[in-house]
C-alpha positions as a Markdown table, in Angstrom:
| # | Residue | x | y | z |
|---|---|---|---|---|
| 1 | Unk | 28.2 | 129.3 | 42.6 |
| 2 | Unk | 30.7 | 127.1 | 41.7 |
| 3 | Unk | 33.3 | 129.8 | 41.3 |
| 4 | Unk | 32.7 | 130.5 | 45.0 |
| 5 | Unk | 33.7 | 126.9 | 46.0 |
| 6 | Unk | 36.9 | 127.0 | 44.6 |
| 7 | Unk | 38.1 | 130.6 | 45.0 |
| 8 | Unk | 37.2 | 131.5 | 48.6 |
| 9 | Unk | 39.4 | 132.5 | 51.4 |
| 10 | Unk | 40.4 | 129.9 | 53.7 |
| 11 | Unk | 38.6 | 130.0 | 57.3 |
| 12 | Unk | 40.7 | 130.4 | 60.5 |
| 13 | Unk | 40.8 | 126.6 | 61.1 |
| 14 | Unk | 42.0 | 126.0 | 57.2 |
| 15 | Unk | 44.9 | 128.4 | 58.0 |
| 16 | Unk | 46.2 | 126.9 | 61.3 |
| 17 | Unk | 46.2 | 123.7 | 59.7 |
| 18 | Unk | 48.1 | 125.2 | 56.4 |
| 19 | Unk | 50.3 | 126.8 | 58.8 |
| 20 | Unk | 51.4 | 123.2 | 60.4 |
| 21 | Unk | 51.6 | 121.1 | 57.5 |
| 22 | Unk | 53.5 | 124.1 | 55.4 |
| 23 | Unk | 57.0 | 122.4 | 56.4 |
| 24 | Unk | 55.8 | 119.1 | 55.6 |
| 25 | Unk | 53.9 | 119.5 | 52.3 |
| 26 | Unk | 57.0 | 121.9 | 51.2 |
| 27 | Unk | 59.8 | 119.3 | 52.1 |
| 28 | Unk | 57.1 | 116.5 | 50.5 |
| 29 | Unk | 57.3 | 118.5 | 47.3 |
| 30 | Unk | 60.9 | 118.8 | 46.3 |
| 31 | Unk | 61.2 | 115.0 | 45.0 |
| 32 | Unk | 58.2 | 115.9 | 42.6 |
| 33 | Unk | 60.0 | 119.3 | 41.8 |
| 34 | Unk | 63.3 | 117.4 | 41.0 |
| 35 | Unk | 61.7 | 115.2 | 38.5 |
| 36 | Unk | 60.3 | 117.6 | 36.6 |
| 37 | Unk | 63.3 | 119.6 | 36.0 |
| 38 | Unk | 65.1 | 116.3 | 35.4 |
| 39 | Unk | 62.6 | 115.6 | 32.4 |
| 40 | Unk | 63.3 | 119.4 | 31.2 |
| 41 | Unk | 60.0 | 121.2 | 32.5 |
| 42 | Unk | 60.0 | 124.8 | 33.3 |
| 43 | Unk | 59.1 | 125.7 | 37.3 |
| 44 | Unk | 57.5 | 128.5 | 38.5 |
| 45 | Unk | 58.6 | 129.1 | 42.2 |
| 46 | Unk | 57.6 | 132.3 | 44.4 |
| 47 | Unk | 60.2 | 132.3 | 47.0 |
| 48 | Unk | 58.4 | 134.4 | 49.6 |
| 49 | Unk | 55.0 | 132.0 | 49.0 |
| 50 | Unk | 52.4 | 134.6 | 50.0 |
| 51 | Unk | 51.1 | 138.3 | 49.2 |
| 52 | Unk | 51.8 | 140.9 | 51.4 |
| 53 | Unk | 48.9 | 144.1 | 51.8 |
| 54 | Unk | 52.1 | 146.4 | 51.5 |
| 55 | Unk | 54.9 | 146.6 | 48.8 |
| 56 | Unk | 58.5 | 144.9 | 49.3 |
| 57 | Unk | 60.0 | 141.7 | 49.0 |
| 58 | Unk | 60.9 | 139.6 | 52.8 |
| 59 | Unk | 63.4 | 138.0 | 53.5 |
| 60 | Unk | 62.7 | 134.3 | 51.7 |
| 61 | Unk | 63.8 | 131.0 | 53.7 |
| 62 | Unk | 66.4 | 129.2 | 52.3 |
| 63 | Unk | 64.8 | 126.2 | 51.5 |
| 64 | Unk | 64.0 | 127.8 | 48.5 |
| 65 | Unk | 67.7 | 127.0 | 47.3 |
| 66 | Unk | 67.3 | 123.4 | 47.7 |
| 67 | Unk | 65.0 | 123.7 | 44.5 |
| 68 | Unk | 67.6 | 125.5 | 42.8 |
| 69 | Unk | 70.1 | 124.0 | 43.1 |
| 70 | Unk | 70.0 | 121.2 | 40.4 |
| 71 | Unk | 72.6 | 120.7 | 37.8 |
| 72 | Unk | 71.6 | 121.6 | 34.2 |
| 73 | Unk | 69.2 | 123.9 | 35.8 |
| 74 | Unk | 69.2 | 127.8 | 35.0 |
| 75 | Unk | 67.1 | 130.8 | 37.1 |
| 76 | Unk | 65.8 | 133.1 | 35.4 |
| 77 | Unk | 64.8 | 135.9 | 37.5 |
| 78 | Unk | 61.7 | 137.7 | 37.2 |
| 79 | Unk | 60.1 | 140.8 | 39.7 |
| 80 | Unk | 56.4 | 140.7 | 39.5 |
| 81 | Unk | 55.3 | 144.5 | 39.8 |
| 82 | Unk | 51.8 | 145.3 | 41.1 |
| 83 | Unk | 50.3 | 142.1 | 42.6 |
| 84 | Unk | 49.6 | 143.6 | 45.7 |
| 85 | Unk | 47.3 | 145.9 | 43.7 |
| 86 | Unk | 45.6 | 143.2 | 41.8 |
| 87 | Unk | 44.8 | 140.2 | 44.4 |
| 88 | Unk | 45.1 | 141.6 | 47.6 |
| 89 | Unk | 45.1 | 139.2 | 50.5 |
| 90 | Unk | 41.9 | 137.8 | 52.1 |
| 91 | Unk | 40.2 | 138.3 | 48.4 |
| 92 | Unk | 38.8 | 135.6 | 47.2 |
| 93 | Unk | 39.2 | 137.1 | 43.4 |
| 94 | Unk | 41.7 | 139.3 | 41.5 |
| 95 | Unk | 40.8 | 143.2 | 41.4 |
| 96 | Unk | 39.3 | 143.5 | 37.5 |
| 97 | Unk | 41.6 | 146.6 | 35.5 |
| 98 | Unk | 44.6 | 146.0 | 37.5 |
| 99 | Unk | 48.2 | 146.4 | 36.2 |
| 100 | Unk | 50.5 | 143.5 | 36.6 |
| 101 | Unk | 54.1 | 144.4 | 34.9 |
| 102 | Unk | 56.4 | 141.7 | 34.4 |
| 103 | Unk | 60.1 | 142.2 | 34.0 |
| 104 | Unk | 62.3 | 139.6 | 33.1 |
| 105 | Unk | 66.3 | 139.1 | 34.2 |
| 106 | Unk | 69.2 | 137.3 | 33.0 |
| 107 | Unk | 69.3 | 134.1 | 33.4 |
| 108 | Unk | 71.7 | 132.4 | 36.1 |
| 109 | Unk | 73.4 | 128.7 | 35.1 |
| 110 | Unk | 73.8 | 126.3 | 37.6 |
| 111 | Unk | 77.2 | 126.4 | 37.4 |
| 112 | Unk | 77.5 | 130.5 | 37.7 |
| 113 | Unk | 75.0 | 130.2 | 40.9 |
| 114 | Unk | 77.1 | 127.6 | 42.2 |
| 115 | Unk | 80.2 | 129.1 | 41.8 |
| 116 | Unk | 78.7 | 132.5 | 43.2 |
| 117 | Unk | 76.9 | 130.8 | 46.3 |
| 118 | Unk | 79.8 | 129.2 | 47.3 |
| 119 | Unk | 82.1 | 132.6 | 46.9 |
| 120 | Unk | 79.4 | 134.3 | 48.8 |
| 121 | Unk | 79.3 | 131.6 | 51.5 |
| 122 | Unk | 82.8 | 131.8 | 52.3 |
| 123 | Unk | 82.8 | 135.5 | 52.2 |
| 124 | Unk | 80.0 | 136.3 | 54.9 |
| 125 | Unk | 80.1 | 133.1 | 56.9 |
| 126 | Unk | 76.3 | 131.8 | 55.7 |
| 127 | Unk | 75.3 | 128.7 | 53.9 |
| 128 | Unk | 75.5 | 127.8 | 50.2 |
| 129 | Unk | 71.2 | 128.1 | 50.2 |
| 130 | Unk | 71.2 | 131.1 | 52.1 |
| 131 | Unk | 74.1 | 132.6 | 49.5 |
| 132 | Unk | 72.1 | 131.6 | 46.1 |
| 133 | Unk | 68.3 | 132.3 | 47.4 |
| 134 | Unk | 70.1 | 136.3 | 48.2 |
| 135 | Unk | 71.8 | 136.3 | 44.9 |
| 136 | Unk | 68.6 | 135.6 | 43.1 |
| 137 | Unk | 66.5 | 137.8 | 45.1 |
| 138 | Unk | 68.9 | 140.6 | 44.7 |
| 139 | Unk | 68.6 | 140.0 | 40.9 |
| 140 | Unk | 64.8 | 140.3 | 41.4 |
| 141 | Unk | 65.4 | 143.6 | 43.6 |
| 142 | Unk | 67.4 | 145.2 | 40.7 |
| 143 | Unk | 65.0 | 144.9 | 38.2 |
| 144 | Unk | 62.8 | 146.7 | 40.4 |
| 145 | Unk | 65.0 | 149.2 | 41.0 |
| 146 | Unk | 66.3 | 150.0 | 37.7 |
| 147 | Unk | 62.9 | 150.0 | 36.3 |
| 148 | Unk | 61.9 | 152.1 | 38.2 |
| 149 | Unk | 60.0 | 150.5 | 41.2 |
| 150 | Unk | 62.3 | 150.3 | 44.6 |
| 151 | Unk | 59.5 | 150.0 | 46.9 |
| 152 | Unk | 58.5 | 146.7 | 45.7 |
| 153 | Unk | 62.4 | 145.7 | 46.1 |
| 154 | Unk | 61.9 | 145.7 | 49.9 |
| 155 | Unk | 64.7 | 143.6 | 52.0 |
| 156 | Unk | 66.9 | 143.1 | 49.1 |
| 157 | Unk | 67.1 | 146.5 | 47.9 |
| 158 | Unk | 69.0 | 147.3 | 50.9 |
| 159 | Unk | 72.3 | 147.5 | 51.4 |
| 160 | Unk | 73.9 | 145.3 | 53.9 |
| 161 | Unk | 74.5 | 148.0 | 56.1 |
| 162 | Unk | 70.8 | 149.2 | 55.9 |
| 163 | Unk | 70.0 | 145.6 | 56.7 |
| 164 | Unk | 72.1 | 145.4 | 59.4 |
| 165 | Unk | 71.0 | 148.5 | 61.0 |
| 166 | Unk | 73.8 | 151.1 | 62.3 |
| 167 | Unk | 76.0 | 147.8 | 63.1 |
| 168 | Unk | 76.7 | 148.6 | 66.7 |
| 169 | Unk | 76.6 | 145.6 | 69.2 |
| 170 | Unk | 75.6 | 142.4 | 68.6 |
| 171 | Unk | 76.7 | 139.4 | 65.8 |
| 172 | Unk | 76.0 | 141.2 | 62.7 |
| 173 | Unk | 76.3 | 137.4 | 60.8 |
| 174 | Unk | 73.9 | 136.7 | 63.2 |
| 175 | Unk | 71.2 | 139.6 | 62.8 |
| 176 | Unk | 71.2 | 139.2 | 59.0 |
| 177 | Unk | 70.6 | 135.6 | 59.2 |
| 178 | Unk | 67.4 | 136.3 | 61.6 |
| 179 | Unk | 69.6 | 134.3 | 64.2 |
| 180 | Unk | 69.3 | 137.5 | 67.1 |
C-alpha cells in the first residue's frame, strides 16, 4: 500500500501543473546543481528528461549545457540501452527481467568541451549550449551505434543532412535549430 503512494502515475491535473512549473523548477535547480559540483560531487543528468514508448534519442534543449558547463567539470558520456523496455511510460513500476545495458564513453574536460563548443559555434552559426549539448549527445549516439544499437541513437545518429531533410528551401540553420 505504501508502495502505491509513492510510485504511481501522476493524474492529468499533476501533469499540467508539472508541465508549467518544468521551466521554473529546472532554472530554480541549477544554483543547487553548481554547488554540488563545486564541492566535487558526481551528477547524474538525463538530458532529454522523460521516456519515450519508442526507441531514439530527441533532440535535448540546450539548457542542459548551462549545467555543463562549469570549470573543473568533466562529462562522461553514457547511452542507457533498453529503458524503454524496462519502465515504460504511464507504469507506475519497472517491468521485472528486463535488460538495461550500460555503456560508458570517454570522458570530455571542460576545457576540451569548451574549446569544441566554441569551434562548433562558429562553424554552424548556433550557440555555445546548443554546440556542447550536440557534442555530448553525439558521443552518446556513437556508443549506440558502435555497439551495436542505432535505433536507440535516434536524432543524433543522423547525419546533418538526414536532419536537415533533402536541404531544399528554407534556412537550414534555422530548421536544425527547431527555429522553422
Amino acid at each position: 500500500m505504501l508502495e502505491r503512494k509513492f510510485l504511481r502515475t501522476l493524474t492529468s491535473k499533476e501533469r499540467k501543473q508539472h508541465l508549467r512549473n518544468a521551466d521554473r523548477i529546472n532554472t530554480a535547480a541549477f544554483p543547487e546543481l553548481r554547488r554540488f559540483l563545486k564541492l566535487g560531487y558526481w551528477t547524474l543528468i538525463y538530458p532529454e528528461a522523460t521516456r519515450v514508448l519508442v526507441p531514439g534519442m530527441k533532440k535535448v534543449h540546450d539548457g542542459v549545457a548551462t549545467a555543463l558547463r562549469h570549470p573543473d567539470t568533466n562529462i562522461l558520456p553514457m547511452a542507457l540501452i533498453g529503458t524503454d523496455k524496462m519502465w515504460r511510460p504511464g507504469n507506475w513500476r519497472p517491468h521485472p527481467f528486463s535488460k538495461v545495458t550500460v555503456i560508458f564513453g570517454e570522458p570530455i574536460s571542460y576545457e576540451e568541451g569548451d574549446r569544441r563548443a566554441k569551434r562548433i559555434s562558429k562553424r554552424y552559426g548556433v550557440s555555445e549550449d546548443r554546440a556542447l549539448c550536440d557534442l555530448v549527445m553525439r558521443r552518446i549516439a556513437r556508443l549506440m551505434i558502435d555497439n551495436g544499437h542505432p535505433e536507440y541513437a535516434g536524432f543524433y545518429g543522423k547525419t546533418r543532412r538526414e536532419r536537415l531533410g533533402n536541404g531544399k528551401g528554407g534556412d537550414a540553420r534555422k530548421k536544425e535549430n527547431g527555429e522553422v
